[in-house]
Amino acid sequence: MSEPNIAHKFPAEVKLEAGKTYAWCACGHSESQPFCDGSHKAHAPFRPIVFTAGEAKTAHLCQCKHSGNKPYCDGTHKTL
């Protein structure tokens, strides 16, 4: 399996809306980081992680694509 592209070595702070569904970029090639723009189609085997926010909140989403808690940042970018 190939490694994802590291989009950035810091998380994206985003405001999530309760009940809204999001597609987090897993390949690292999206121009709409941290969200998917369909770029994964050219970078198999990656597919976005689709999730629905359970509550309205500010979240830190991973942009290094190596988090152990995808789509959320767990600080892994500090070791890359």
N, C-alpha and C. Protein backbone atom coordinates (compact mmCIF):
# COMPACT_ATOMS: atom_id res chain seq x y z
N MET A 1 0.84 -1.18 0.00
CA MET A 1 0.00 0.00 0.00
C MET A 1 0.89 1.24 0.00
N SER A 2 0.55 2.21 -0.81
CA SER A 2 1.34 3.43 -0.89
C SER A 2 1.01 4.37 0.27
N GLU A 3 1.90 5.29 0.50
CA GLU A 3 1.73 6.25 1.58
C GLU A 3 0.96 7.47 1.08
N PRO A 4 0.15 8.09 1.93
CA PRO A 4 -0.55 9.30 1.52
C PRO A 4 0.42 10.48 1.43
N ASN A 5 0.07 11.45 0.63
CA ASN A 5 0.82 12.69 0.52
C ASN A 5 0.60 13.51 1.79
N ILE A 6 1.65 14.07 2.35
CA ILE A 6 1.51 14.94 3.52
C ILE A 6 1.12 16.32 3.00
N ALA A 7 -0.13 16.70 3.21
CA ALA A 7 -0.61 18.00 2.73
C ALA A 7 0.01 19.13 3.54
N HIS A 8 0.00 18.99 4.87
CA HIS A 8 0.58 19.98 5.78
C HIS A 8 0.99 19.27 7.07
N LYS A 9 1.95 19.82 7.77
CA LYS A 9 2.37 19.26 9.06
C LYS A 9 1.79 20.05 10.21
N PHE A 10 0.51 20.36 10.08
CA PHE A 10 -0.26 21.01 11.14
C PHE A 10 -1.73 20.71 10.86
N PRO A 11 -2.56 20.69 11.91
CA PRO A 11 -3.98 20.40 11.71
C PRO A 11 -4.74 21.59 11.14
N ALA A 12 -5.90 21.29 10.57
CA ALA A 12 -6.81 22.34 10.09
C ALA A 12 -7.88 22.54 11.15
N GLU A 13 -8.03 23.76 11.62
CA GLU A 13 -9.08 24.06 12.58
C GLU A 13 -10.35 24.38 11.78
N VAL A 14 -11.39 23.57 11.97
CA VAL A 14 -12.63 23.75 11.22
C VAL A 14 -13.83 23.76 12.16
N LYS A 15 -14.86 24.48 11.76
CA LYS A 15 -16.11 24.49 12.51
C LYS A 15 -17.04 23.47 11.86
N LEU A 16 -17.39 22.44 12.61
CA LEU A 16 -18.28 21.41 12.11
C LEU A 16 -19.71 21.73 12.52
N GLU A 17 -20.65 21.46 11.63
CA GLU A 17 -22.06 21.69 11.90
C GLU A 17 -22.72 20.37 12.32
N ALA A 18 -23.51 20.41 13.37
CA ALA A 18 -24.20 19.22 13.86
C ALA A 18 -25.06 18.62 12.75
N GLY A 19 -24.93 17.31 12.56
CA GLY A 19 -25.73 16.58 11.58
C GLY A 19 -25.23 16.67 10.15
N LYS A 20 -24.21 17.48 9.88
CA LYS A 20 -23.68 17.62 8.53
C LYS A 20 -22.67 16.53 8.25
N THR A 21 -22.68 16.00 7.03
CA THR A 21 -21.75 14.95 6.62
C THR A 21 -20.58 15.58 5.88
N TYR A 22 -19.38 15.12 6.22
CA TYR A 22 -18.14 15.62 5.64
C TYR A 22 -17.35 14.47 5.03
N ALA A 23 -16.53 14.77 4.04
CA ALA A 23 -15.63 13.79 3.44
C ALA A 23 -14.20 14.30 3.63
N TRP A 24 -13.48 13.64 4.52
CA TRP A 24 -12.10 14.03 4.84
C TRP A 24 -11.15 13.40 3.82
N CYS A 25 -10.25 14.19 3.28
CA CYS A 25 -9.27 13.72 2.31
C CYS A 25 -8.26 12.79 2.97
N ALA A 26 -8.13 11.58 2.44
CA ALA A 26 -7.17 10.61 2.97
C ALA A 26 -5.91 10.50 2.11
N CYS A 27 -5.98 10.98 0.86
CA CYS A 27 -4.83 10.84 -0.04
C CYS A 27 -3.81 11.96 0.12
N GLY A 28 -4.28 13.14 0.58
CA GLY A 28 -3.40 14.28 0.75
C GLY A 28 -3.22 15.14 -0.49
N HIS A 29 -3.93 14.83 -1.56
CA HIS A 29 -3.77 15.58 -2.81
C HIS A 29 -4.88 16.59 -3.07
N SER A 30 -5.91 16.62 -2.25
CA SER A 30 -7.03 17.54 -2.45
C SER A 30 -6.58 18.99 -2.37
N GLU A 31 -7.14 19.82 -3.22
CA GLU A 31 -6.89 21.26 -3.17
C GLU A 31 -7.80 21.91 -2.14
N SER A 32 -8.72 21.14 -1.55
CA SER A 32 -9.69 21.64 -0.58
C SER A 32 -9.40 21.11 0.82
N GLN A 33 -8.13 20.96 1.17
CA GLN A 33 -7.73 20.40 2.47
C GLN A 33 -8.48 21.07 3.60
N PRO A 34 -8.91 20.32 4.59
CA PRO A 34 -8.69 18.90 4.80
C PRO A 34 -9.78 18.02 4.17
N PHE A 35 -10.62 18.63 3.33
CA PHE A 35 -11.73 17.89 2.76
C PHE A 35 -11.43 17.38 1.36
N CYS A 36 -12.16 16.36 0.96
CA CYS A 36 -11.97 15.69 -0.32
C CYS A 36 -12.50 16.53 -1.48
N ASP A 37 -11.76 16.53 -2.59
CA ASP A 37 -12.23 17.17 -3.81
C ASP A 37 -12.24 16.17 -4.97
N GLY A 38 -12.07 14.88 -4.66
CA GLY A 38 -12.08 13.84 -5.69
C GLY A 38 -10.70 13.48 -6.22
N SER A 39 -9.65 14.12 -5.73
CA SER A 39 -8.29 13.85 -6.21
C SER A 39 -7.86 12.41 -5.99
N HIS A 40 -8.46 11.73 -5.02
CA HIS A 40 -8.07 10.34 -4.72
C HIS A 40 -8.29 9.41 -5.91
N LYS A 41 -9.15 9.80 -6.84
CA LYS A 41 -9.43 8.95 -8.00
C LYS A 41 -8.17 8.69 -8.81
N ALA A 42 -7.22 9.60 -8.75
CA ALA A 42 -5.95 9.44 -9.45
C ALA A 42 -4.86 8.89 -8.54
N HIS A 43 -5.21 8.60 -7.29
CA HIS A 43 -4.21 8.17 -6.32
C HIS A 43 -4.70 6.95 -5.54
N ALA A 44 -5.01 5.88 -6.26
CA ALA A 44 -5.47 4.64 -5.62
C ALA A 44 -4.41 4.16 -4.66
N PRO A 45 -4.74 3.53 -3.58
CA PRO A 45 -6.03 2.99 -3.19
C PRO A 45 -6.79 3.89 -2.21
N PHE A 46 -6.46 5.15 -2.15
CA PHE A 46 -7.06 6.04 -1.15
C PHE A 46 -8.51 6.40 -1.46
N ARG A 47 -9.29 6.50 -0.37
CA ARG A 47 -10.69 6.91 -0.45
C ARG A 47 -10.94 7.82 0.74
N PRO A 48 -11.81 8.80 0.59
CA PRO A 48 -12.07 9.71 1.71
C PRO A 48 -12.75 9.00 2.88
N ILE A 49 -12.59 9.56 4.05
CA ILE A 49 -13.31 9.09 5.24
C ILE A 49 -14.51 10.00 5.39
N VAL A 50 -15.69 9.40 5.29
CA VAL A 50 -16.93 10.15 5.39
C VAL A 50 -17.43 10.03 6.83
N PHE A 51 -17.77 11.19 7.42
CA PHE A 51 -18.26 11.20 8.80
C PHE A 51 -19.31 12.28 8.97
N THR A 52 -20.17 12.08 9.95
CA THR A 52 -21.21 13.06 10.27
C THR A 52 -20.92 13.62 11.65
N ALA A 53 -20.90 14.93 11.74
CA ALA A 53 -20.65 15.59 13.03
C ALA A 53 -21.85 15.39 13.95
N GLY A 54 -21.60 14.86 15.12
CA GLY A 54 -22.66 14.61 16.08
C GLY A 54 -23.13 15.87 16.78
N GLU A 55 -22.24 16.87 16.79
CA GLU A 55 -22.58 18.13 17.44
C GLU A 55 -21.82 19.25 16.75
N ALA A 56 -22.30 20.47 16.91
CA ALA A 56 -21.58 21.63 16.37
C ALA A 56 -20.36 21.86 17.26
N LYS A 57 -19.19 21.93 16.64
CA LYS A 57 -17.97 22.14 17.42
C LYS A 57 -16.83 22.55 16.50
N THR A 58 -15.78 23.06 17.12
CA THR A 58 -14.54 23.33 16.41
C THR A 58 -13.68 22.09 16.57
N ALA A 59 -13.15 21.61 15.46
CA ALA A 59 -12.33 20.39 15.48
C ALA A 59 -11.01 20.66 14.77
N HIS A 60 -10.02 19.87 15.13
CA HIS A 60 -8.71 19.94 14.47
C HIS A 60 -8.57 18.67 13.64
N LEU A 61 -8.68 18.84 12.32
CA LEU A 61 -8.61 17.70 11.41
C LEU A 61 -7.19 17.52 10.89
N CYS A 62 -6.80 16.28 10.79
CA CYS A 62 -5.45 15.90 10.35
C CYS A 62 -5.21 16.33 8.91
N GLN A 63 -4.03 16.89 8.66
CA GLN A 63 -3.61 17.21 7.30
C GLN A 63 -2.33 16.48 6.91
N CYS A 64 -1.70 15.80 7.88
CA CYS A 64 -0.50 15.02 7.54
C CYS A 64 -0.89 13.64 7.00
N LYS A 65 -2.14 13.24 7.26
CA LYS A 65 -2.74 11.99 6.79
C LYS A 65 -2.18 10.75 7.46
N HIS A 66 -1.48 10.91 8.58
CA HIS A 66 -0.90 9.79 9.30
C HIS A 66 -1.47 9.62 10.72
N SER A 67 -2.47 10.39 11.08
CA SER A 67 -3.06 10.31 12.42
C SER A 67 -3.58 8.91 12.72
N GLY A 68 -3.49 8.51 13.95
CA GLY A 68 -4.07 7.25 14.39
C GLY A 68 -5.53 7.41 14.77
N ASN A 69 -6.04 8.64 14.65
CA ASN A 69 -7.43 8.95 15.02
C ASN A 69 -8.11 9.70 13.87
N LYS A 70 -7.92 9.23 12.64
CA LYS A 70 -8.47 9.88 11.45
C LYS A 70 -9.98 10.02 11.54
N PRO A 71 -10.53 11.14 11.20
CA PRO A 71 -9.94 12.30 10.52
C PRO A 71 -9.35 13.35 11.46
N TYR A 72 -9.36 13.07 12.75
CA TYR A 72 -8.91 14.06 13.74
C TYR A 72 -7.40 13.99 13.95
N CYS A 73 -6.80 15.13 14.24
CA CYS A 73 -5.37 15.21 14.52
C CYS A 73 -5.06 14.59 15.87
N ASP A 74 -3.99 13.79 15.93
CA ASP A 74 -3.53 13.23 17.20
C ASP A 74 -2.09 13.64 17.49
N GLY A 75 -1.56 14.59 16.73
CA GLY A 75 -0.19 15.08 16.94
C GLY A 75 0.88 14.32 16.19
N THR A 76 0.51 13.33 15.39
CA THR A 76 1.51 12.53 14.65
C THR A 76 2.38 13.42 13.77
N HIS A 77 1.83 14.52 13.25
CA HIS A 77 2.60 15.40 12.36
C HIS A 77 3.89 15.89 12.99
N LYS A 78 3.95 15.92 14.31
CA LYS A 78 5.14 16.38 15.02
C LYS A 78 6.31 15.41 14.87
N THR A 79 6.02 14.17 14.49
CA THR A 79 7.07 13.15 14.37
C THR A 79 7.47 12.87 12.94
N LEU A 80 6.86 13.54 11.98
CA LEU A 80 7.15 13.26 10.56
C LEU A 80 8.26 14.16 10.05
